[in-house]
PDB file of C-alpha atoms in Angstrom:
ATOM      1  CA  MET A 255     -24.303 -18.051 -24.818  1.00  0.00           C
ATOM      2  CA  LYS A 256     -22.556 -19.636 -27.788  1.00  0.00           C
ATOM      3  CA  ILE A 257     -18.791 -20.078 -27.520  1.00  0.00           C
ATOM      4  CA  SER A 258     -16.827 -20.492 -30.745  1.00  0.00           C
ATOM      5  CA  LEU A 259     -13.586 -22.466 -30.554  1.00  0.00           C
ATOM      6  CA  ILE A 260     -11.129 -22.232 -33.448  1.00  0.00           C
ATOM      7  CA  THR A 261      -8.472 -24.832 -34.227  1.00  0.00           C
ATOM      8  CA  ALA A 262      -5.975 -24.259 -37.042  1.00  0.00           C
ATOM      9  CA  THR A 263      -4.506 -27.454 -38.470  1.00  0.00           C
ATOM     10  CA  TYR A 264      -1.768 -28.390 -40.906  1.00  0.00           C
ATOM     11  CA  ASN A 265      -0.448 -31.957 -40.992  1.00  0.00           C
ATOM     12  CA  SER A 266      -1.568 -32.330 -37.379  1.00  0.00           C
ATOM     13  CA  SER A 267      -2.477 -36.020 -37.420  1.00  0.00           C
ATOM     14  CA  SER A 268      -0.150 -36.919 -34.533  1.00  0.00           C
ATOM     15  CA  THR A 269      -1.947 -34.638 -32.047  1.00  0.00           C
ATOM     16  CA  ILE A 270      -5.303 -33.482 -33.435  1.00  0.00           C
ATOM     17  CA  ARG A 271      -7.289 -36.420 -32.028  1.00  0.00           C
ATOM     18  CA  ASP A 272      -6.445 -35.381 -28.449  1.00  0.00           C
ATOM     19  CA  THR A 273      -7.588 -31.824 -29.206  1.00  0.00           C
ATOM     20  CA  LEU A 274     -10.863 -32.959 -30.765  1.00  0.00           C
ATOM     21  CA  GLN A 275     -11.585 -35.414 -27.970  1.00  0.00           C
ATOM     22  CA  CYS A 276     -11.087 -32.812 -25.252  1.00  0.00           C
ATOM     23  CA  ILE A 277     -13.586 -30.461 -26.924  1.00  0.00           C
ATOM     24  CA  GLN A 278     -16.055 -33.269 -27.561  1.00  0.00           C
ATOM     25  CA  ALA A 279     -15.875 -34.108 -23.838  1.00  0.00           C
ATOM     26  CA  GLN A 280     -16.695 -30.585 -22.599  1.00  0.00           C
ATOM     27  CA  ASP A 281     -19.768 -30.389 -20.380  1.00  0.00           C
ATOM     28  CA  TYR A 282     -20.921 -27.116 -21.979  1.00  0.00           C
ATOM     29  CA  ALA A 283     -23.511 -27.608 -24.686  1.00  0.00           C
ATOM     30  CA  ASP A 284     -23.428 -24.473 -26.833  1.00  0.00           C
ATOM     31  CA  ILE A 285     -20.031 -24.842 -28.520  1.00  0.00           C
ATOM     32  CA  GLU A 286     -19.251 -24.027 -32.132  1.00  0.00           C
ATOM     33  CA  HIS A 287     -15.998 -25.769 -33.073  1.00  0.00           C
ATOM     34  CA  ILE A 288     -14.385 -24.481 -36.262  1.00  0.00           C
ATOM     35  CA  ILE A 289     -11.482 -26.259 -37.955  1.00  0.00           C
ATOM     36  CA  VAL A 290      -9.329 -24.251 -40.371  1.00  0.00           C
ATOM     37  CA  ASP A 291      -7.016 -26.561 -42.300  1.00  0.00           C
ATOM     38  CA  GLY A 292      -4.233 -25.214 -44.504  1.00  0.00           C
ATOM     39  CA  GLY A 293      -4.119 -28.174 -46.874  1.00  0.00           C
ATOM     40  CA  SER A 294      -2.927 -31.118 -44.819  1.00  0.00           C
ATOM     41  CA  ALA A 295      -1.360 -34.001 -46.746  1.00  0.00           C
ATOM     42  CA  ASP A 296      -1.470 -36.481 -43.844  1.00  0.00           C
ATOM     43  CA  ASP A 297      -4.459 -38.035 -42.018  1.00  0.00           C
ATOM     44  CA  THR A 298      -5.580 -34.821 -40.309  1.00  0.00           C
ATOM     45  CA  LEU A 299      -8.808 -34.411 -42.300  1.00  0.00           C
ATOM     46  CA  ARG A 300      -9.665 -38.095 -42.016  1.00  0.00           C
ATOM     47  CA  ILE A 301      -9.418 -37.831 -38.220  1.00  0.00           C
ATOM     48  CA  VAL A 302     -11.428 -34.583 -38.212  1.00  0.00           C
ATOM     49  CA  ALA A 303     -14.201 -36.370 -40.147  1.00  0.00           C
ATOM     50  CA  GLU A 304     -14.620 -38.819 -37.257  1.00  0.00           C
ATOM     51  CA  PHE A 305     -15.931 -36.058 -34.955  1.00  0.00           C
ATOM     52  CA  PRO A 306     -19.530 -34.991 -35.650  1.00  0.00           C
ATOM     53  CA  HIS A 307     -19.425 -32.146 -33.118  1.00  0.00           C
ATOM     54  CA  ILE A 308     -17.416 -29.977 -35.559  1.00  0.00           C
ATOM     55  CA  ALA A 309     -19.656 -27.162 -36.788  1.00  0.00           C
ATOM     56  CA  LYS A 310     -17.534 -25.764 -39.623  1.00  0.00           C
ATOM     57  CA  LEU A 311     -14.562 -26.998 -41.628  1.00  0.00           C
ATOM     58  CA  ILE A 312     -12.556 -24.581 -43.778  1.00  0.00           C
ATOM     59  CA  THR A 313      -9.997 -26.259 -46.022  1.00  0.00           C
ATOM     60  CA  GLU A 314      -7.830 -24.007 -48.161  1.00  0.00           C
ATOM     61  CA  LYS A 315      -4.270 -22.791 -48.379  1.00  0.00           C
ATOM     62  CA  ASP A 316      -3.417 -20.044 -45.904  1.00  0.00           C
ATOM     63  CA  GLU A 317      -0.515 -17.749 -45.143  1.00  0.00           C
ATOM     64  CA  GLY A 318       0.295 -19.308 -41.788  1.00  0.00           C
ATOM     65  CA  ILE A 319      -1.348 -20.039 -38.460  1.00  0.00           C
ATOM     66  CA  TYR A 320      -2.478 -16.472 -37.702  1.00  0.00           C
ATOM     67  CA  ASP A 321      -4.057 -16.126 -41.136  1.00  0.00           C
ATOM     68  CA  ALA A 322      -5.908 -19.373 -40.395  1.00  0.00           C
ATOM     69  CA  MET A 323      -7.025 -18.019 -37.014  1.00  0.00           C
ATOM     70  CA  ASN A 324      -8.304 -14.858 -38.686  1.00  0.00           C
ATOM     71  CA  LYS A 325     -10.351 -16.985 -41.082  1.00  0.00           C
ATOM     72  CA  GLY A 326     -11.799 -18.865 -38.124  1.00  0.00           C
ATOM     73  CA  ILE A 327     -12.706 -15.682 -36.268  1.00  0.00           C
ATOM     74  CA  ALA A 328     -14.383 -14.305 -39.402  1.00  0.00           C
ATOM     75  CA  ALA A 329     -16.434 -17.503 -39.724  1.00  0.00           C
ATOM     76  CA  ALA A 330     -17.396 -17.668 -36.035  1.00  0.00           C
ATOM     77  CA  SER A 331     -20.966 -16.911 -34.954  1.00  0.00           C
ATOM     78  CA  GLY A 332     -20.445 -17.245 -31.191  1.00  0.00           C
ATOM     79  CA  ASP A 333     -20.735 -14.535 -28.564  1.00  0.00           C
ATOM     80  CA  VAL A 334     -17.301 -15.484 -27.214  1.00  0.00           C
ATOM     81  CA  ILE A 335     -14.307 -16.710 -29.231  1.00  0.00           C
ATOM     82  CA  GLY A 336     -11.419 -18.864 -28.044  1.00  0.00           C
ATOM     83  CA  ILE A 337      -8.551 -20.574 -29.866  1.00  0.00           C
ATOM     84  CA  LEU A 338      -7.281 -24.074 -29.143  1.00  0.00           C
ATOM     85  CA  ASN A 339      -4.182 -25.101 -31.073  1.00  0.00           C
ATOM     86  CA  SER A 340      -4.072 -28.489 -32.760  1.00  0.00           C
ATOM     87  CA  ASP A 341      -1.495 -29.838 -30.298  1.00  0.00           C
ATOM     88  CA  ASP A 342      -3.112 -28.401 -27.141  1.00  0.00           C
ATOM     89  CA  VAL A 343      -5.865 -29.768 -24.900  1.00  0.00           C
ATOM     90  CA  TYR A 344      -8.133 -28.436 -22.186  1.00  0.00           C
ATOM     91  CA  ALA A 345      -7.068 -29.504 -18.727  1.00  0.00           C
ATOM     92  CA  ARG A 346     -10.532 -30.770 -17.796  1.00  0.00           C
ATOM     93  CA  ASN A 347     -14.019 -31.177 -19.250  1.00  0.00           C
ATOM     94  CA  THR A 348     -15.373 -28.148 -17.349  1.00  0.00           C
ATOM     95  CA  VAL A 349     -13.120 -25.506 -18.940  1.00  0.00           C
ATOM     96  CA  VAL A 350     -15.640 -24.058 -21.402  1.00  0.00           C
ATOM     97  CA  SER A 351     -18.402 -23.912 -18.789  1.00  0.00           C
ATOM     98  CA  THR A 352     -15.981 -22.063 -16.489  1.00  0.00           C
ATOM     99  CA  ILE A 353     -15.323 -19.544 -19.256  1.00  0.00           C
ATOM    100  CA  ALA A 354     -19.050 -19.160 -19.890  1.00  0.00           C
ATOM    101  CA  ARG A 355     -19.687 -18.376 -16.223  1.00  0.00           C
ATOM    102  CA  ALA A 356     -17.065 -15.621 -16.350  1.00  0.00           C
ATOM    103  CA  PHE A 357     -18.698 -14.068 -19.412  1.00  0.00           C
ATOM    104  CA  SER A 358     -22.160 -14.240 -17.846  1.00  0.00           C
ATOM    105  CA  ASN A 359     -21.228 -10.886 -16.328  1.00  0.00           C
ATOM    106  CA  PRO A 360     -22.066  -8.486 -19.212  1.00  0.00           C
ATOM    107  CA  GLU A 361     -19.155  -6.216 -18.250  1.00  0.00           C
ATOM    108  CA  VAL A 362     -16.594  -8.950 -18.920  1.00  0.00           C
ATOM    109  CA  GLN A 363     -15.029  -8.675 -22.387  1.00  0.00           C
ATOM    110  CA  ALA A 364     -11.887 -10.817 -22.072  1.00  0.00           C
ATOM    111  CA  VAL A 365     -10.840 -13.758 -19.901  1.00  0.00           C
ATOM    112  CA  TYR A 366      -7.513 -15.553 -19.451  1.00  0.00           C
ATOM    113  CA  ALA A 367      -6.089 -18.205 -17.117  1.00  0.00           C
ATOM    114  CA  ASP A 368      -3.006 -20.365 -16.463  1.00  0.00           C
ATOM    115  CA  LEU A 369      -1.292 -22.895 -18.711  1.00  0.00           C
ATOM    116  CA  GLN A 370       0.960 -25.911 -18.310  1.00  0.00           C
ATOM    117  CA  PHE A 371       3.631 -26.948 -20.806  1.00  0.00           C
ATOM    118  CA  VAL A 372       3.744 -30.735 -21.087  1.00  0.00           C
ATOM    119  CA  GLN A 373       5.862 -33.324 -22.867  1.00  0.00           C
ATOM    120  CA  ARG A 374       4.834 -33.952 -26.468  1.00  0.00           C
ATOM    121  CA  ASP A 375       4.391 -37.681 -25.846  1.00  0.00           C
ATOM    122  CA  ASP A 376       2.948 -37.453 -22.324  1.00  0.00           C
ATOM    123  CA  LEU A 377       0.237 -34.908 -21.496  1.00  0.00           C
ATOM    124  CA  HIS A 378       0.582 -35.742 -17.802  1.00  0.00           C
ATOM    125  CA  LYS A 379       4.293 -34.865 -17.644  1.00  0.00           C
ATOM    126  CA  VAL A 380       4.467 -31.163 -16.749  1.00  0.00           C
ATOM    127  CA  VAL A 381       7.585 -29.307 -17.913  1.00  0.00           C
ATOM    128  CA  ARG A 382       6.660 -25.866 -16.594  1.00  0.00           C
ATOM    129  CA  THR A 383       3.628 -23.896 -15.482  1.00  0.00           C
ATOM    130  CA  TRP A 384       2.710 -20.458 -16.786  1.00  0.00           C
ATOM    131  CA  LYS A 385       0.884 -18.791 -13.919  1.00  0.00           C
ATOM    132  CA  ALA A 386      -0.338 -15.545 -15.435  1.00  0.00           C
ATOM    133  CA  GLY A 387      -1.633 -13.710 -12.384  1.00  0.00           C
ATOM    134  CA  PRO A 388      -3.906 -10.652 -12.346  1.00  0.00           C
ATOM    135  CA  TYR A 389      -3.464  -7.931 -14.938  1.00  0.00           C
ATOM    136  CA  SER A 390      -2.802  -4.271 -14.318  1.00  0.00           C
ATOM    137  CA  LYS A 391      -1.998  -1.554 -16.843  1.00  0.00           C
ATOM    138  CA  ARG A 392       1.703  -1.637 -15.905  1.00  0.00           C
ATOM    139  CA  SER A 393       1.999  -5.411 -16.430  1.00  0.00           C
ATOM    140  CA  PHE A 394       3.095  -5.349 -20.078  1.00  0.00           C
ATOM    141  CA  TYR A 395       5.828  -2.852 -19.226  1.00  0.00           C
ATOM    142  CA  TYR A 396       7.424  -5.469 -16.947  1.00  0.00           C
ATOM    143  CA  GLY A 397       7.492  -8.207 -19.562  1.00  0.00           C
ATOM    144  CA  TRP A 398       4.116  -9.749 -18.741  1.00  0.00           C
ATOM    145  CA  MET A 399       1.705 -11.299 -21.184  1.00  0.00           C
ATOM    146  CA  PRO A 400      -1.148 -13.760 -20.686  1.00  0.00           C
ATOM    147  CA  PRO A 401      -0.906 -17.247 -22.235  1.00  0.00           C
ATOM    148  CA  HIS A 402      -2.645 -16.778 -25.559  1.00  0.00           C
ATOM    149  CA  PRO A 403      -4.247 -20.255 -25.703  1.00  0.00           C
ATOM    150  CA  THR A 404      -6.135 -19.350 -22.496  1.00  0.00           C
ATOM    151  CA  PHE A 405      -7.327 -16.016 -23.914  1.00  0.00           C
ATOM    152  CA  PHE A 406     -11.071 -15.806 -24.640  1.00  0.00           C
ATOM    153  CA  VAL A 407     -12.558 -12.624 -26.084  1.00  0.00           C
ATOM    154  CA  HIS A 408     -16.072 -11.346 -26.670  1.00  0.00           C
ATOM    155  CA  ARG A 409     -16.568 -11.094 -30.413  1.00  0.00           C
ATOM    156  CA  LYS A 410     -17.400  -7.371 -30.135  1.00  0.00           C
ATOM    157  CA  VAL A 411     -13.769  -6.845 -29.081  1.00  0.00           C
ATOM    158  CA  TYR A 412     -12.530  -8.201 -32.417  1.00  0.00           C
ATOM    159  CA  ASP A 413     -15.087  -5.999 -34.166  1.00  0.00           C
ATOM    160  CA  LYS A 414     -13.588  -3.007 -32.349  1.00  0.00           C
ATOM    161  CA  VAL A 415      -9.825  -3.635 -32.437  1.00  0.00           C
ATOM    162  CA  GLY A 416      -9.358  -5.933 -35.436  1.00  0.00           C
ATOM    163  CA  LEU A 417      -7.767  -9.345 -35.907  1.00  0.00           C
ATOM    164  CA  PHE A 418      -4.227 -10.767 -35.866  1.00  0.00           C
ATOM    165  CA  ASN A 419      -1.531  -8.799 -37.679  1.00  0.00           C
ATOM    166  CA  CYS A 420       0.017 -11.654 -39.650  1.00  0.00           C
ATOM    167  CA  SER A 421       3.079  -9.620 -40.631  1.00  0.00           C
ATOM    168  CA  LEU A 422       4.360  -9.965 -37.057  1.00  0.00           C
ATOM    169  CA  ARG A 423       4.715 -13.731 -37.420  1.00  0.00           C
ATOM    170  CA  SER A 424       5.366 -15.365 -34.014  1.00  0.00           C
ATOM    171  CA  ALA A 425       4.605 -12.108 -32.166  1.00  0.00           C
ATOM    172  CA  ALA A 426       1.122 -11.753 -33.668  1.00  0.00           C
ATOM    173  CA  ASP A 427      -0.590 -13.092 -30.545  1.00  0.00           C
ATOM    174  CA  TYR A 428       1.496 -10.821 -28.297  1.00  0.00           C
ATOM    175  CA  GLU A 429       0.645  -7.788 -30.430  1.00  0.00           C
ATOM    176  CA  LEU A 430      -3.074  -8.591 -30.438  1.00  0.00           C
ATOM    177  CA  MET A 431      -3.226  -8.922 -26.653  1.00  0.00           C
ATOM    178  CA  LEU A 432      -1.108  -5.782 -26.235  1.00  0.00           C
ATOM    179  CA  ARG A 433      -3.547  -3.960 -28.514  1.00  0.00           C
ATOM    180  CA  ILE A 434      -6.617  -5.274 -26.708  1.00  0.00           C
ATOM    181  CA  LEU A 435      -5.508  -4.902 -23.092  1.00  0.00           C
ATOM    182  CA  LEU A 436      -3.078  -1.971 -23.080  1.00  0.00           C
ATOM    183  CA  LYS A 437      -3.914   0.218 -26.072  1.00  0.00           C
ATOM    184  CA  HIS A 438      -7.712  -0.179 -25.991  1.00  0.00           C
ATOM    185  CA  GLU A 439      -7.895  -0.884 -22.250  1.00  0.00           C
ATOM    186  CA  ILE A 440     -10.381  -3.730 -22.653  1.00  0.00           C
ATOM    187  CA  PRO A 441     -11.044  -5.087 -19.138  1.00  0.00           C
ATOM    188  CA  ALA A 442      -9.887  -8.665 -18.582  1.00  0.00           C
ATOM    189  CA  VAL A 443     -10.777 -11.204 -15.901  1.00  0.00           C
ATOM    190  CA  TYR A 444      -8.170 -13.656 -14.624  1.00  0.00           C
ATOM    191  CA  ILE A 445      -9.208 -17.210 -13.732  1.00  0.00           C
ATOM    192  CA  ASN A 446      -6.720 -18.580 -11.229  1.00  0.00           C
ATOM    193  CA  GLU A 447      -6.459 -22.131 -12.536  1.00  0.00           C
ATOM    194  CA  VAL A 448      -4.734 -24.129 -15.271  1.00  0.00           C
ATOM    195  CA  ILE A 449      -7.122 -24.582 -18.198  1.00  0.00           C
ATOM    196  CA  ILE A 450      -4.732 -25.526 -21.033  1.00  0.00           C
ATOM    197  CA  LYS A 451      -2.062 -28.194 -21.469  1.00  0.00           C
ATOM    198  CA  MET A 452       0.305 -27.178 -24.244  1.00  0.00           C
ATOM    199  CA  ARG A 453       2.879 -29.473 -25.808  1.00  0.00           C
ATOM    200  CA  VAL A 454       6.420 -28.067 -25.739  1.00  0.00           C
ATOM    201  CA  GLY A 455       8.161 -27.001 -28.933  1.00  0.00           C
ATOM    202  CA  GLY A 456       7.126 -23.429 -29.789  1.00  0.00           C
ATOM    203  CA  VAL A 457       8.813 -21.753 -32.751  1.00  0.00           C
ATOM    204  CA  SER A 458       9.805 -18.534 -30.953  1.00  0.00           C
ATOM    205  CA  THR A 459      11.757 -20.408 -28.260  1.00  0.00           C
ATOM    206  CA  ALA A 460      13.338 -23.069 -30.469  1.00  0.00           C
ATOM    207  CA  SER A 461      16.717 -21.304 -30.725  1.00  0.00           C
ATOM    208  CA  LEU A 462      18.591 -18.155 -29.772  1.00  0.00           C
ATOM    209  CA  ARG A 463      18.225 -16.925 -33.348  1.00  0.00           C
ATOM    210  CA  ASN A 464      14.466 -17.348 -33.212  1.00  0.00           C
ATOM    211  CA  ARG A 465      14.358 -15.658 -29.810  1.00  0.00           C
ATOM    212  CA  LEU A 466      16.192 -12.621 -31.225  1.00  0.00           C
ATOM    213  CA  LYS A 467      13.751 -12.494 -34.140  1.00  0.00           C
ATOM    214  CA  ALA A 468      10.839 -12.707 -31.708  1.00  0.00           C
ATOM    215  CA  ASN A 469      12.325  -9.857 -29.662  1.00  0.00           C
ATOM    216  CA  SER A 470      12.474  -7.574 -32.705  1.00  0.00           C
ATOM    217  CA  GLN A 471       8.897  -8.469 -33.595  1.00  0.00           C
ATOM    218  CA  ASP A 472       7.811  -7.764 -30.008  1.00  0.00           C
ATOM    219  CA  ARG A 473       9.410  -4.314 -30.274  1.00  0.00           C
ATOM    220  CA  LEU A 474       7.520  -3.677 -33.508  1.00  0.00           C
ATOM    221  CA  ALA A 475       4.289  -4.710 -31.753  1.00  0.00           C
ATOM    222  CA  TRP A 476       4.693  -1.741 -29.411  1.00  0.00           C
ATOM    223  CA  LYS A 477       5.709   0.657 -32.172  1.00  0.00           C
ATOM    224  CA  ILE A 478       2.748   0.016 -34.481  1.00  0.00           C
ATOM    225  CA  ASN A 479       0.380   0.625 -31.565  1.00  0.00           C
ATOM    226  CA  GLY A 480       2.000   3.959 -30.705  1.00  0.00           C
ATOM    227  CA  LEU A 481       3.234   2.604 -27.366  1.00  0.00           C
ATOM    228  CA  ASP A 482       6.662   3.018 -25.771  1.00  0.00           C
ATOM    229  CA  PRO A 483       8.050   0.139 -23.677  1.00  0.00           C
ATOM    230  CA  TYR A 484      10.599   0.731 -20.921  1.00  0.00           C
ATOM    231  CA  PHE A 485      14.199   0.069 -21.940  1.00  0.00           C
ATOM    232  CA  PHE A 486      14.082  -3.277 -20.089  1.00  0.00           C
ATOM    233  CA  THR A 487      10.559  -4.398 -21.065  1.00  0.00           C
ATOM    234  CA  LEU A 488      11.429  -6.709 -23.947  1.00  0.00           C
ATOM    235  CA  TYR A 489      14.350  -8.263 -22.051  1.00  0.00           C
ATOM    236  CA  MET A 490      12.063  -9.008 -19.116  1.00  0.00           C
ATOM    237  CA  LYS A 491       9.595 -10.883 -21.335  1.00  0.00           C
ATOM    238  CA  PRO A 492      11.762 -13.999 -21.928  1.00  0.00           C
ATOM    239  CA  LEU A 493      13.322 -13.753 -18.455  1.00  0.00           C
ATOM    240  CA  ARG A 494       9.904 -14.088 -16.828  1.00  0.00           C
ATOM    241  CA  LYS A 495       9.716 -17.593 -18.273  1.00  0.00           C
ATOM    242  CA  LEU A 496      12.494 -18.767 -15.966  1.00  0.00           C
ATOM    243  CA  GLY A 497      10.160 -18.605 -12.997  1.00  0.00           C
ATOM    244  CA  GLN A 498       7.740 -20.980 -14.725  1.00  0.00           C
ATOM    245  CA  PHE A 499      10.107 -23.879 -14.165  1.00  0.00           C
ATOM    246  CA  LEU A 500       9.757 -23.337 -10.403  1.00  0.00           C
ATOM    247  CA  LYS A 501       5.965 -23.767 -10.562  1.00  0.00           C
ATOM    248  CA  ARG A 502       5.791 -27.306 -11.863  1.00  0.00           C
TER     249      ARG A 502
END
């Protein structure tokens, strides 16, 4: 089973080496690593060139990170597709083999797990832990979503439901998972372990203004899928993050 991993980069020289090293160290052999670079002006591409395991490199201007991810998905030839951001790392060198074992069951079409937010300058310093927990159809209505960097999908799912809706900006990952899991009822398997370490500093949580923008985009994610959230659903989504600080 080939697993395609997509990393979108743009002036990522300060963190991309850690990402590349963690994929190079994986104990699973059949990995296709695709880099989609939006025209970096720093040393990103020079660092990328140091890693011979990279299967494909796409270098061209894009319309943002989700456009870059869509390009990577379109270029992928693997049976299973995952996305690892250019400032994230896998928690251990057995992550991809763990994912492959989950997908060895032909009925499994999507897999997700837990994630730790860590300090930008210290991958061992945990800020908070996102423990996703098992999914049920009511989960999204209570503000739940899985951590997108842990989300692996069989490529036939993308063929069925489509790719990221880039117009939703920071909510594009939320909308895609909402579309896959709730609208299309694609079955997902939860792996009860941390598989990703993610550096803090996400755009949607950087300020109250950005949080309000993200909330409006989240609401649109439901609307364009013909789904109706509860009146409290989109307020519960950011509130659920508070509990993550208790799981460090």
